[in-house]
Amino acid sequence: MGKYQNILIVFILFCFVGFSQNDQKNYSFEIKGSVKGKEKRIAIPGVIVTTSSGGYTVTNGLGEFKIQAIVGDLIKFESGAFDTVKHRVKSSEDVDVLVQDYVPIKKEKESFSKRGAIQVDTYLDSANYYKKIDIEKSIDFVTKSISQLGKSGNKNELAKAYTILGEIYQYYKQYDLAIDSYKNALVAEKTTKTEILLGKSYLFNKEFENAKTVFLTVSTKNNISTFEKSQVFEGLGDAYKGLNNNTSSIMYYNKGLSLAKSNSIASKITDFNSKIGDAYAADNQLAEAEEYYDNSLELSKQQAPKRAVQEKEKVADFYNKTSEYDKEVVLRKKSLEDLEELNLRERKVAKTNTLNTSSDSISTQRIKYKIANAYLSQQKYDEAIPFLEESIQEAGVDDDLIVQKDATRKLSEVYEYKGDFTKAYETYRKYVTMVDTLYIRKEQEISRAARFNKEIASKQNRISGLEKDRELYQSKFDLALTSEQLVDRQKWLIYSLIFGMLLLGLTAYFFYRSNKQQKLANNLLALKSLRSQMNPHFIFNALNSVNNYIARSDERSANRYLSDFSTLMRAVLENSEEDFIPLTKELELLELYTKLEHSRFSDKFDYKINVSEHLDVNAFQIPPMLLQPYIENAIWHGLRYTDEKGFLKIDIAEKSKDSIEISIIDNGVGRKKSAELKTSNQKKQKSKGMGNIKKRIDILNDMYKDKVDVKIADYMPDGTGTKVVFILKKDK
């Protein structure tokens, strides 16, 4: 017995030594080191350090790194500033890399801005591509982009990367992680798109108060697009609906609906009608709900077929809740026809008869199951049975075990109601089998979900680690730069004492340049002041015209005139801050202004605007509302006093390769006769108005090298009529 015991002890010791040696071989330890330039020992930050066993890190601002490795690992040091360096691990000793041909930090940053930015964009494009195909690959590409951005400090790209990561998590219903990603993106750079996505994630996660806060904040912004504004109103409506405040919900949905209608956003018009119907239904205002649902049904016909089917099913659910089963059945049968036709087309590309939506899936078996339930609610058992049987069969083909189970249970109950206990028992046995199968499948799904969550958590931890490394690297790098700046300041202090006279000379130069800039600023201020002094007579007289139309009960003319007038005023205000605008835009304003004046004095004159056929109008810029005062003078001080109907002509023609000639010609009473007819107040107003125009042209010509020239003369030898000629030069 003792002999066998000795053999056993020796065997155990042998195994222990073998395992110990194997453990030592695979034992992971931390390696520290640095990467520096060989000649001046300059630290190299942002070097990517990887091991063949999967380790990953980036050198900090001092060129230092730490990484886990095992004996035999191959460590790679990669950077755009030098060729890749490799090192084989033989022990846990520190590894210091000295690079022969190192490019200094500033050039390295320039190098990254060209090559690194392209690489980051490639990673993010790949992440978007795999977003709905392979979540692991998609997150890996985002991780690589964040890792690459760790050494560049590009806030815009970093925000873009985190936003895409949030969209990936949101697509896979990982709303907590999506919210965190969007918050990281907003820390890097605030964008309206990311704020709206954050608000939507809060809605999906049922954090309605947080969603409301986000959307209210975005709603105060002025620089958001019309579509983004409609999304904000929709988000606020959803948030208030989630908070059971249906009154506020309906208010914001209606705001969104008005915006969508005024801007012809067809898809949003349908969505808002549908959501207003939801809110009224939740508030038990069924008549109002049905009215908006009817609208959404009609509008959805103009949308994609999938959207139309979704809306029919939603409204059918409403009819089910209000016990309007006949309407429900009719609508579901219609959506069933549409879905079968849609699936027939889609099967040419991929075999499917399921339409996925954000909340559930719409399939032919589900619709048939709901039709059967509507018949059962009316105790129409014979009509319900075929739909239940078809639902069970199609669910079996699609492996939709939930619908198959529910429809089988219902069919068993129907047979029991009809007194066919044999079929009821057989069907119930099938139901029990399906329940067992479903239970096993649920356990498998829970297990898969747990593994999925574990993998996601692992990848998220790596991203969090990269973010911490990036912040640490940034702080150390800033510290290193601060130290360098302190040394530079000391050097410059010494240089400043030596080159004091040079600085005095530079001061004199800057003083001269400052005076020149001040003169330019004064010119710009004067221009702004002159632009803002629009002749008030036109506004006053235009409003009088509207008043006259109203007094004559000519509401249509008043509305048309007021609409054209408001369009002109809006355009004038939009262009009021510009020194020059495209000539095409100025011609549109003149056309509108002349049209308004003609509508008031149609018995006094006709007009025509001629643009040379071969003239490239888009190539020229003109000061805004520069021509209008001269046209106003032609009408008010020339044509208005004629006994016969006069004519106003505006010609735009090419004068030379780089200039055009704009002529404003009227056959009115002429300048001399007009001056005799004016009151003293009118003379004063004209003098002031023409004086402003002259000052404005003088300032513009001083700033832009004689760009505009104006000449005014009598049109006819007898002094009647007036001709104003503008010479406008092209920008060089």
PDB file of C-alpha atoms in Angstrom, residues 612 615 620 652-662 709 711 725-729:
ATOM      1  CA  SER A 612     -30.964  91.307 -72.271  1.00  0.00           C
ATOM      2  CA  LEU A 615     -26.800  88.627 -70.254  1.00  0.00           C
ATOM      3  CA  PHE A 620     -23.426  90.444 -60.982  1.00  0.00           C
ATOM      4  CA  ILE A 652     -30.751  95.743 -68.146  1.00  0.00           C
ATOM      5  CA  ALA A 653     -28.155  95.224 -70.860  1.00  0.00           C
ATOM      6  CA  GLU A 654     -24.473  94.329 -71.207  1.00  0.00           C
ATOM      7  CA  LYS A 655     -22.189  97.359 -71.526  1.00  0.00           C
ATOM      8  CA  SER A 656     -18.857  95.527 -71.619  1.00  0.00           C
ATOM      9  CA  LYS A 657     -17.407  92.170 -70.621  1.00  0.00           C
ATOM     10  CA  ASP A 658     -17.200  93.197 -66.963  1.00  0.00           C
ATOM     11  CA  SER A 659     -20.071  95.673 -66.616  1.00  0.00           C
ATOM     12  CA  ILE A 660     -23.778  96.154 -67.294  1.00  0.00           C
ATOM     13  CA  GLU A 661     -26.011  99.169 -67.809  1.00  0.00           C
ATOM     14  CA  ILE A 662     -29.337  99.527 -65.974  1.00  0.00           C
ATOM     15  CA  ASP A 709     -21.816 104.754 -61.251  1.00  0.00           C
ATOM     16  CA  LYS A 711     -26.141 109.385 -64.103  1.00  0.00           C
ATOM     17  CA  VAL A 725     -28.485 105.161 -65.911  1.00  0.00           C
ATOM     18  CA  PHE A 726     -26.584 102.823 -63.567  1.00  0.00           C
ATOM     19  CA  ILE A 727     -23.243 101.320 -64.562  1.00  0.00           C
ATOM     20  CA  LEU A 728     -22.591  98.208 -62.441  1.00  0.00           C
ATOM     21  CA  LYS A 729     -19.212  96.455 -62.548  1.00  0.00           C
TER      22      LYS A 729
END
